mmCIF file of C-alpha atoms and ligand atoms in Angstrom:
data_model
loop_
_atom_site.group_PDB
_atom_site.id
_atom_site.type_symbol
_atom_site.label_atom_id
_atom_site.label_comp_id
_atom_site.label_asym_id
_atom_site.label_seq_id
_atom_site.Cartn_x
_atom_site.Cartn_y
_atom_site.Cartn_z
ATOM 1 C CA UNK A 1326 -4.890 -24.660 11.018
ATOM 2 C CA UNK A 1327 -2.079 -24.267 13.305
ATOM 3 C CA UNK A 1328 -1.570 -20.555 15.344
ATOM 4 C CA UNK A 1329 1.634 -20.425 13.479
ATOM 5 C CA UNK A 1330 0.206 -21.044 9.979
ATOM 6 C CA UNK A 1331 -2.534 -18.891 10.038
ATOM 7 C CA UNK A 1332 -0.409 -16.122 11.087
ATOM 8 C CA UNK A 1333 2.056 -16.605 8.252
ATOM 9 C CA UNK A 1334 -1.106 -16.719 5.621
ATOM 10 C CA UNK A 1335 -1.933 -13.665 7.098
ATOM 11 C CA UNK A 1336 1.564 -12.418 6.614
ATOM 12 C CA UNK A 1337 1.760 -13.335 2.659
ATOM 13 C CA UNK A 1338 -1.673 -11.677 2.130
ATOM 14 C CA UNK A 1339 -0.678 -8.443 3.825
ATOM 15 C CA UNK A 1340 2.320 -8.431 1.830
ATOM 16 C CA UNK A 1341 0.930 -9.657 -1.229
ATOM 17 C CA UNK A 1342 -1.868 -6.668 -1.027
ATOM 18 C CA UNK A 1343 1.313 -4.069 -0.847
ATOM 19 C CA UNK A 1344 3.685 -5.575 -3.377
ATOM 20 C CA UNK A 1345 3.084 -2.823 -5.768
ATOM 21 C CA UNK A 1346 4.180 -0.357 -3.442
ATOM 22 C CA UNK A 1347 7.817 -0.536 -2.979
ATOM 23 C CA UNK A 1348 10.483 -1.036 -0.693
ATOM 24 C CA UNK A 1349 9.481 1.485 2.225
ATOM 25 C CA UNK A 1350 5.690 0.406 1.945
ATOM 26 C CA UNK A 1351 7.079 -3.250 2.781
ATOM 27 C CA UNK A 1352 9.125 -2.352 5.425
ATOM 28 C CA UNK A 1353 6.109 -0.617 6.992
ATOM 29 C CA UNK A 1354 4.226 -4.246 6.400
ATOM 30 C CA UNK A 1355 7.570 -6.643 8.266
ATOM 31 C CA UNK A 1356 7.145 -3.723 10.867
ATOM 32 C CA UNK A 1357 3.499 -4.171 10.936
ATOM 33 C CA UNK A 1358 3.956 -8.154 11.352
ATOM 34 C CA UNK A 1359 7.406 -8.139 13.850
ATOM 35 C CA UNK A 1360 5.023 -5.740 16.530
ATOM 36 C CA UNK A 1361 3.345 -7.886 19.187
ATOM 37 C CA UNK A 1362 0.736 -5.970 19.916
ATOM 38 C CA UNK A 1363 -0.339 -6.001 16.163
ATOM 39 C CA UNK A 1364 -0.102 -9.966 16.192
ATOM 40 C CA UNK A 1365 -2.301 -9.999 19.023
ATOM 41 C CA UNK A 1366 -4.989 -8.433 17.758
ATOM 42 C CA UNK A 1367 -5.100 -10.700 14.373
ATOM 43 C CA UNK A 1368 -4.841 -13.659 17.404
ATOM 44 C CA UNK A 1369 -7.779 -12.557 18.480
ATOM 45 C CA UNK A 1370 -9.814 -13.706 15.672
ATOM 46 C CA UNK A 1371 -9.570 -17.586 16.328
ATOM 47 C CA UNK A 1372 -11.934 -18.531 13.875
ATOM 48 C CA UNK A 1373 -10.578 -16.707 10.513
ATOM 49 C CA UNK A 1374 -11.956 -18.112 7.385
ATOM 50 C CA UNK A 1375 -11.307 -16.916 3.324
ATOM 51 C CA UNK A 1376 -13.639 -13.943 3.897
ATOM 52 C CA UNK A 1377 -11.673 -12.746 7.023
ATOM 53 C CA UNK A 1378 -8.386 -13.266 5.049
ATOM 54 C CA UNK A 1379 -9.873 -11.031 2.486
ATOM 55 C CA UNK A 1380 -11.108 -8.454 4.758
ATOM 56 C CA UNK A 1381 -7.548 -8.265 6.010
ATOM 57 C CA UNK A 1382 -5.962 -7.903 2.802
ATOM 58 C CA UNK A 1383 -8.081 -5.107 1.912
ATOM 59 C CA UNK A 1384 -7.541 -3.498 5.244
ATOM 60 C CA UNK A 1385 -3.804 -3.597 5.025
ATOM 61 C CA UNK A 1386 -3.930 -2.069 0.967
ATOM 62 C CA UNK A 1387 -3.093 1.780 -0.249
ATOM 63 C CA UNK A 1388 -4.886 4.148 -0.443
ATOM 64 C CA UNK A 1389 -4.527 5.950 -3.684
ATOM 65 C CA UNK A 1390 -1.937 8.341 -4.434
ATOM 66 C CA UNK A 1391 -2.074 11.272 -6.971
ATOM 67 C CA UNK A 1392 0.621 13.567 -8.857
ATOM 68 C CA UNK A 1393 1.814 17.077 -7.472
ATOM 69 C CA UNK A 1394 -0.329 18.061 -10.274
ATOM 70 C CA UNK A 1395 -3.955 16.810 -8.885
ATOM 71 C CA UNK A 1396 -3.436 19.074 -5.684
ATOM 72 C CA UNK A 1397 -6.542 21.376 -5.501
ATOM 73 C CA UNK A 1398 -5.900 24.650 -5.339
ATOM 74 C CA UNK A 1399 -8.773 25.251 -2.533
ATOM 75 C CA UNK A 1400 -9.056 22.575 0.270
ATOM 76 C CA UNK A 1401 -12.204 23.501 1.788
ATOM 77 C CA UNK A 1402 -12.509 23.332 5.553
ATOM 78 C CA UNK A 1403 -14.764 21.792 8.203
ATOM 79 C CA UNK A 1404 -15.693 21.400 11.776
ATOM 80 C CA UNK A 1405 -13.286 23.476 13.891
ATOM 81 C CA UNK A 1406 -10.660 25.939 12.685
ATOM 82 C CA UNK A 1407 -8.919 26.385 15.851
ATOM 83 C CA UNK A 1408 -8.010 24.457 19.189
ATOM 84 C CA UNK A 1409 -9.977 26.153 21.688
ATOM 85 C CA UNK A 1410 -8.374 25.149 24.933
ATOM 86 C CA UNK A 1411 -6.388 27.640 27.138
ATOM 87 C CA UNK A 1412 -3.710 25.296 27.088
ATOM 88 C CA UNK A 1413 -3.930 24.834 23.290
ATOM 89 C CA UNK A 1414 -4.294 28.625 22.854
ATOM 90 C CA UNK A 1415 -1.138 29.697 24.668
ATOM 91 C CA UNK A 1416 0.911 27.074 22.530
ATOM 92 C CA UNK A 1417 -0.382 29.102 19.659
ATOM 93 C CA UNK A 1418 0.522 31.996 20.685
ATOM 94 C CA UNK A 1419 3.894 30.593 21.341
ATOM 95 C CA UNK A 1420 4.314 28.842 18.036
ATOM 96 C CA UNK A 1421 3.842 25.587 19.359
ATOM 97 C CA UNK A 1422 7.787 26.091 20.371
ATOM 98 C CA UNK A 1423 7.118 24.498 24.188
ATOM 99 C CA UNK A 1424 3.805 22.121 23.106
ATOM 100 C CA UNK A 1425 4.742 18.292 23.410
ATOM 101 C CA UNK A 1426 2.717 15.384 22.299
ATOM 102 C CA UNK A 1427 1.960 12.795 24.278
ATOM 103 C CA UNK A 1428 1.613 8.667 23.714
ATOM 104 C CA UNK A 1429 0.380 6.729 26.580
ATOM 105 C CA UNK A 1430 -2.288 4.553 28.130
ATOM 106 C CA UNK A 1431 -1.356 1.084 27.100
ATOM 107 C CA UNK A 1432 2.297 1.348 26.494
ATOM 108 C CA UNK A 1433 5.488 0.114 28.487
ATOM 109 C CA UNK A 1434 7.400 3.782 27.227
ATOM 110 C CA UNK A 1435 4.782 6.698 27.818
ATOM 111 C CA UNK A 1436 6.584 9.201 25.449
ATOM 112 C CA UNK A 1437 6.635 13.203 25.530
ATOM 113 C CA UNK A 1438 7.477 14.452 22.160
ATOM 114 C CA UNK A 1439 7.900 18.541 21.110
ATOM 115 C CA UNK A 1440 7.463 19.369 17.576
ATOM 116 C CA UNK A 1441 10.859 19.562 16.266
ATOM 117 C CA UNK A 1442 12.189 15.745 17.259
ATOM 118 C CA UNK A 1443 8.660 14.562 15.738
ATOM 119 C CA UNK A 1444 9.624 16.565 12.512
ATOM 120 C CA UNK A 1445 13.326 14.909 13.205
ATOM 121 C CA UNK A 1446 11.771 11.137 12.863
ATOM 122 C CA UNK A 1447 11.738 9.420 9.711
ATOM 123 C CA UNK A 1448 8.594 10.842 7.428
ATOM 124 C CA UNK A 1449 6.128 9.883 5.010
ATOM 125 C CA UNK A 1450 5.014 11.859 2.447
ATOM 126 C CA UNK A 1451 1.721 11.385 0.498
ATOM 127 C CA UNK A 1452 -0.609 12.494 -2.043
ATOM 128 C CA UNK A 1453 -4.514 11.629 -1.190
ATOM 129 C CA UNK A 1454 -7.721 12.604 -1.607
ATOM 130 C CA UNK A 1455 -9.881 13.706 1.404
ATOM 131 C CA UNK A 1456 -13.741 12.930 1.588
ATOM 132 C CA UNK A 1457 -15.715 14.199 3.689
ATOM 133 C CA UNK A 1458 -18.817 12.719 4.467
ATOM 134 C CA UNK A 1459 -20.925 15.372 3.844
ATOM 135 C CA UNK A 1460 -19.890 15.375 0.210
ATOM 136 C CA UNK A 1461 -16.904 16.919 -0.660
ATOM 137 C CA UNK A 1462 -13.208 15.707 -1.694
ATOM 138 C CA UNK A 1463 -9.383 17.257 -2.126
ATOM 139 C CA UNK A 1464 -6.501 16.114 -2.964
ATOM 140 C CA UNK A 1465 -3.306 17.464 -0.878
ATOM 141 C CA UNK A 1466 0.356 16.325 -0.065
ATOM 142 C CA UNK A 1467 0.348 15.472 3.488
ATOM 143 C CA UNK A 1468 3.840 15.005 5.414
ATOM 144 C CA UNK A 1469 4.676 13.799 8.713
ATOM 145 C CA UNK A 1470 5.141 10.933 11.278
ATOM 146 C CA UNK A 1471 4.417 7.191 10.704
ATOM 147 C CA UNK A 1472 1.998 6.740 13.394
ATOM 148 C CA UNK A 1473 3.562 3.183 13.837
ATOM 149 C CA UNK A 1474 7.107 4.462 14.647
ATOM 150 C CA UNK A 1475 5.332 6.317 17.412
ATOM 151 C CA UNK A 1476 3.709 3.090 18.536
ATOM 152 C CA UNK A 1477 6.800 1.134 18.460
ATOM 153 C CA UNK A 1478 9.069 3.620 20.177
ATOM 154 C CA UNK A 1479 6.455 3.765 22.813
ATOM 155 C CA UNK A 1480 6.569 -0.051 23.953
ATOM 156 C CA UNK A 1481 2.308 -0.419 22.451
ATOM 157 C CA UNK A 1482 1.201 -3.391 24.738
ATOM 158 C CA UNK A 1483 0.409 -6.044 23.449
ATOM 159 C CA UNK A 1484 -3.334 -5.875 25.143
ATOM 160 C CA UNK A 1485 -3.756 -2.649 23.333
ATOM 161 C CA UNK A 1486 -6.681 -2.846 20.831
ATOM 162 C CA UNK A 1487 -7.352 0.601 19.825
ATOM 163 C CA UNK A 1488 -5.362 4.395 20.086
ATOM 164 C CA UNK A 1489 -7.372 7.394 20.720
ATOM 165 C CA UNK A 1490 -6.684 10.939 19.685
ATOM 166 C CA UNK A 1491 -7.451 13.419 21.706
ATOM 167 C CA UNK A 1492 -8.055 16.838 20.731
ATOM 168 C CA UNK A 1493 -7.371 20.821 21.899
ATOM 169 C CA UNK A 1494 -11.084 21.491 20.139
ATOM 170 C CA UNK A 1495 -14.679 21.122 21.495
ATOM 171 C CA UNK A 1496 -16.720 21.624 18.627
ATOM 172 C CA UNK A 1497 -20.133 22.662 20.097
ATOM 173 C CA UNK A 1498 -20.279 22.042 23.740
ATOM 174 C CA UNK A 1499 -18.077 18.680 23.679
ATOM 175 C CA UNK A 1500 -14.392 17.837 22.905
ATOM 176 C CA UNK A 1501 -13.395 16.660 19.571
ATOM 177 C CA UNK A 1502 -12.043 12.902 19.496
ATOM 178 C CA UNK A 1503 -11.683 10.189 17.507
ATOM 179 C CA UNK A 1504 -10.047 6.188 17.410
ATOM 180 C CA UNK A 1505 -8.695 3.674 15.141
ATOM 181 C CA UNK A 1506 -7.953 0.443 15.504
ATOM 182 C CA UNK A 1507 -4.717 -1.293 15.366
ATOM 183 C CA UNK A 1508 -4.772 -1.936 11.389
ATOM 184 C CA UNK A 1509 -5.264 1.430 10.425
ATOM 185 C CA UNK A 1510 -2.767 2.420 13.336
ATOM 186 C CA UNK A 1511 0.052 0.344 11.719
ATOM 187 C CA UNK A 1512 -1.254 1.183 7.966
ATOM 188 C CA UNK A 1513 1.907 2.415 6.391
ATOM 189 C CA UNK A 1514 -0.216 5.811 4.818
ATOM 190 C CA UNK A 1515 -1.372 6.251 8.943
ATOM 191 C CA UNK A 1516 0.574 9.577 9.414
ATOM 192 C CA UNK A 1517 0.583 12.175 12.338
ATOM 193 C CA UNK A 1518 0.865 15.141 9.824
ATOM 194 C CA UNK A 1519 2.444 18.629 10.182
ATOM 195 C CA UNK A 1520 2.894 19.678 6.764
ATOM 196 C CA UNK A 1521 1.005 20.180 3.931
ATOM 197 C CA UNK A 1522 1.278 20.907 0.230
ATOM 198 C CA UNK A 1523 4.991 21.838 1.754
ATOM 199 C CA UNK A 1524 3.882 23.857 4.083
ATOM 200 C CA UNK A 1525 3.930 23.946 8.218
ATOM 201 C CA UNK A 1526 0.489 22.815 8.317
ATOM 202 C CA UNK A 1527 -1.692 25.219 8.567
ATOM 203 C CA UNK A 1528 -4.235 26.404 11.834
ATOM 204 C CA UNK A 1529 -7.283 25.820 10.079
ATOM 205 C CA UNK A 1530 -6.314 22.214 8.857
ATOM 206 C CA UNK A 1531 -5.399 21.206 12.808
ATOM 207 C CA UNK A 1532 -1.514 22.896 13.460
ATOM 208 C CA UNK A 1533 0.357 21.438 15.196
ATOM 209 C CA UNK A 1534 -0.090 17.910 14.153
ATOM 210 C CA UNK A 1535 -3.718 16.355 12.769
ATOM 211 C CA UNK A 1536 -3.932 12.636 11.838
ATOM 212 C CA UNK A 1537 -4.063 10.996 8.230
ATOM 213 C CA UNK A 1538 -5.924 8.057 7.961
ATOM 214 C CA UNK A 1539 -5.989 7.366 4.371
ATOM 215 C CA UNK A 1540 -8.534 4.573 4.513
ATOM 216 C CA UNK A 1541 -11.142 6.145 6.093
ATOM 217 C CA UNK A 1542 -13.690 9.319 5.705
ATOM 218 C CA UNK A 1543 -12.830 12.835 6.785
ATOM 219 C CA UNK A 1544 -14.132 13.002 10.332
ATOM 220 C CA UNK A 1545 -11.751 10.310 11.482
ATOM 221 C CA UNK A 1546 -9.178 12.521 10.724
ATOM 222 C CA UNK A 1547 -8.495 14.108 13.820
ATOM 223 C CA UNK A 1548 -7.265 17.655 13.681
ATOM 224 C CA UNK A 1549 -5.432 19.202 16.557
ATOM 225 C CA UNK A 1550 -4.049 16.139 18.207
ATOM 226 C CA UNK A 1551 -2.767 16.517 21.629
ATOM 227 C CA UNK A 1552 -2.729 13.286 23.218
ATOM 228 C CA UNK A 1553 -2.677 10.092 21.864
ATOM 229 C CA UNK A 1554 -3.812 6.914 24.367
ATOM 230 C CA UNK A 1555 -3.576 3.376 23.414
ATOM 231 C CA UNK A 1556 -6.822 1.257 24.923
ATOM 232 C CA UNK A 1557 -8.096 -1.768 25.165
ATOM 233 C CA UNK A 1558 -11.679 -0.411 25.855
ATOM 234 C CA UNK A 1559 -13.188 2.681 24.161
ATOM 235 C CA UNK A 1560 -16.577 2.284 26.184
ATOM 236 C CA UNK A 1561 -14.605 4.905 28.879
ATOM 237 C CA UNK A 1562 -14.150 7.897 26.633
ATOM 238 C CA UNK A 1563 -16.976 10.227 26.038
ATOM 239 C CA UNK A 1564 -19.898 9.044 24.487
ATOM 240 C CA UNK A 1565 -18.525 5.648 24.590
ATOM 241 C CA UNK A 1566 -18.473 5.132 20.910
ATOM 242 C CA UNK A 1567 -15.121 5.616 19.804
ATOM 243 C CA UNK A 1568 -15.138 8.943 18.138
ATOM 244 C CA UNK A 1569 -17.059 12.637 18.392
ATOM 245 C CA UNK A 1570 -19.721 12.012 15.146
ATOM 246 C CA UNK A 1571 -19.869 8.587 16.460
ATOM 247 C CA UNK A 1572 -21.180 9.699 19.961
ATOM 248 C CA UNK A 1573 -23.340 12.775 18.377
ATOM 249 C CA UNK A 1574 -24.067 11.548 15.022
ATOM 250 C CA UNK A 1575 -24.424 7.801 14.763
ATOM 251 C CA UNK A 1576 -21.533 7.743 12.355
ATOM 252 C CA UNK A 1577 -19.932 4.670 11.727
ATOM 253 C CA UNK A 1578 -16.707 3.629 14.041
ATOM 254 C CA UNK A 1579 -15.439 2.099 10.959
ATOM 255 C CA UNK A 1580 -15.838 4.918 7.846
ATOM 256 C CA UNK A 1581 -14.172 2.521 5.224
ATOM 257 C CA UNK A 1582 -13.540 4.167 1.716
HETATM 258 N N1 MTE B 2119 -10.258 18.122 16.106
HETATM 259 C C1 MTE B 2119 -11.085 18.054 15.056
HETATM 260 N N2 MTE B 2119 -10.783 17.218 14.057
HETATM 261 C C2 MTE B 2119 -11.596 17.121 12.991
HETATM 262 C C3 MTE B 2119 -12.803 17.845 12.899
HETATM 263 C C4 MTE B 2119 -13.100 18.738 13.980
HETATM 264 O O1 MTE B 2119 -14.126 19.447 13.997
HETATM 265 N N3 MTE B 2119 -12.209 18.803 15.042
HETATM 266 N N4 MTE B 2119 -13.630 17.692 11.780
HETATM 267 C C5 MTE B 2119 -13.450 16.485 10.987
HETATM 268 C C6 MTE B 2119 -14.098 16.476 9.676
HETATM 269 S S1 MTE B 2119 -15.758 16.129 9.594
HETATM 270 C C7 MTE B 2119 -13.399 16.620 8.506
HETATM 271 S S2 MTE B 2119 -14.093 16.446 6.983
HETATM 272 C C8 MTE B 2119 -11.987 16.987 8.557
HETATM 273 C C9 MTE B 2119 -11.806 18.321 7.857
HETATM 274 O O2 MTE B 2119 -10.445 18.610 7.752
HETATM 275 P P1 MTE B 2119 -10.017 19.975 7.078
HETATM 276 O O3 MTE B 2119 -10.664 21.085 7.890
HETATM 277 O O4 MTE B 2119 -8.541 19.973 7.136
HETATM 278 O O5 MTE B 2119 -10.566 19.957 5.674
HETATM 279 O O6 MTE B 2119 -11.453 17.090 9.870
HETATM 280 C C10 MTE B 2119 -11.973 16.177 10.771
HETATM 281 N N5 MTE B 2119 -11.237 16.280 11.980
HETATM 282 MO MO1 MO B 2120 -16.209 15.571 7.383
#
């Protein structure tokens, strides 16, 4: 099969898997396709046969979505319920009114984003059920910033195979991290939140701006995100693993639900 077929298989099954969803879910999905960094890394698997194009397809599909109704009225907690850098601390003392995200590593447009022109970019909101790994679920309405918009405006190379998050928290004596790869960081429900259940989110649930990554278990959802880094390599950060319960736990990189 040609390059140029394969992709376009690819390109029906990714659509095909999101059909259901609407018009804003598909433009997520052309988005998804039209970025070259994206197209790269689905060019790096030369060899892709029926199970692969499966694997995809189930990559690139919803998580589900509940009713205003199915909120719980007590989302528990877990790991840390505060950034515990100096620099983090003084933003919260501040209101986060000065604290600026960044997005760089492996992109042509490093960007520098404060909270209010993040909040200013066209949102997502969504209705999903949490699980935690250590046995607990609740459902909340998360709002905030494709991840993918973030991606794009920041020129994501095209070498790029993963994007880190990194954290204002060490939760015991190390700092709090995680990574995704670029499937779930172009996943139309992949969200940089700051709101919840309608709310500025919330200190305890990772203020100013935690991460949504609907696919996966709770401890990929990094909480407290200051910096975000594209990479081809994750062997250089920490542990080496790709994430904090990765490094300390043995968890696994990829915490498919
Ligand atoms: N920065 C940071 N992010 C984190 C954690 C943490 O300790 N620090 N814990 C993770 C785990 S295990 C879970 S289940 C969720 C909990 O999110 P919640 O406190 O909003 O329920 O955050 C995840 N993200
Ligand atoms: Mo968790």
């Amino acid at each position: 099969m040609t390059e140029d077929r394969t992709l376009l298989r690819r390109r029906d099954l990714l659509r095909g898997a999101t059909l259901g969803g609407g018009g804003l879910i598909l433009g997520g999905c052309d988005a998804l396709n039209e970025n070259a960094a994206f197209r790269s890394a689905l060019r790096g698997a030369e060899k892709l046969n029926q199970m692969t194009h499966r694997a995809l397809a189930d990559r690139a599909a919803l998580a589900p979505e509940y009713a205003l109704s199915d909120i719980s009225p007590v989302f528990k907690t877990n790991g840390s319920l505060t950034g515990t850098s100096t620099d983090y601390l003084a933003h919260l003392a501040n209101n986060f009114a000065d604290w600026r995200l960044r997005v760089d590593g492996m992109v042509g447009n490093p960007i520098d984003i404060g909270l209010e022109a993040l909040r200013a970019m066209p949102a997502r909101t969504q209705i999903t059920r949490h699980d935690c790994v250590e046995g607990w679920s609740a459902i909340a309405q998360w709002q905030g910033t494709p991840l993918r918009l973030l991606l794009q405006k920041a020129q994501l190379s095209p070498r790029a195979k993963y994007i880190v998050f990194h954290c204002a928290d060490n939760y015991g004596a190390r700092p709090y991290y995680e990574s995704i790869d670029l499937i779930d960081a172009f996943h139309p429900q992949t969200i940089l939140a700051w709101a919840m259940n309608g709310e500025t989110l919330p200190v305890k649930y990772g203020a100013p701006v935690r991460l949504r990554v609907e696919r996966q278990l709770g401890y990929k959802h990094a909480k407290y995100v200051m910096r975000i880094e594209a990479t081809d390599d994750l062997s250089k950060f920490h542990g080496g693993k790709g994430g904090y319960w990765e490094d300390v736990g043995d968890y696994e990189y990829y915490a498919g639900i």
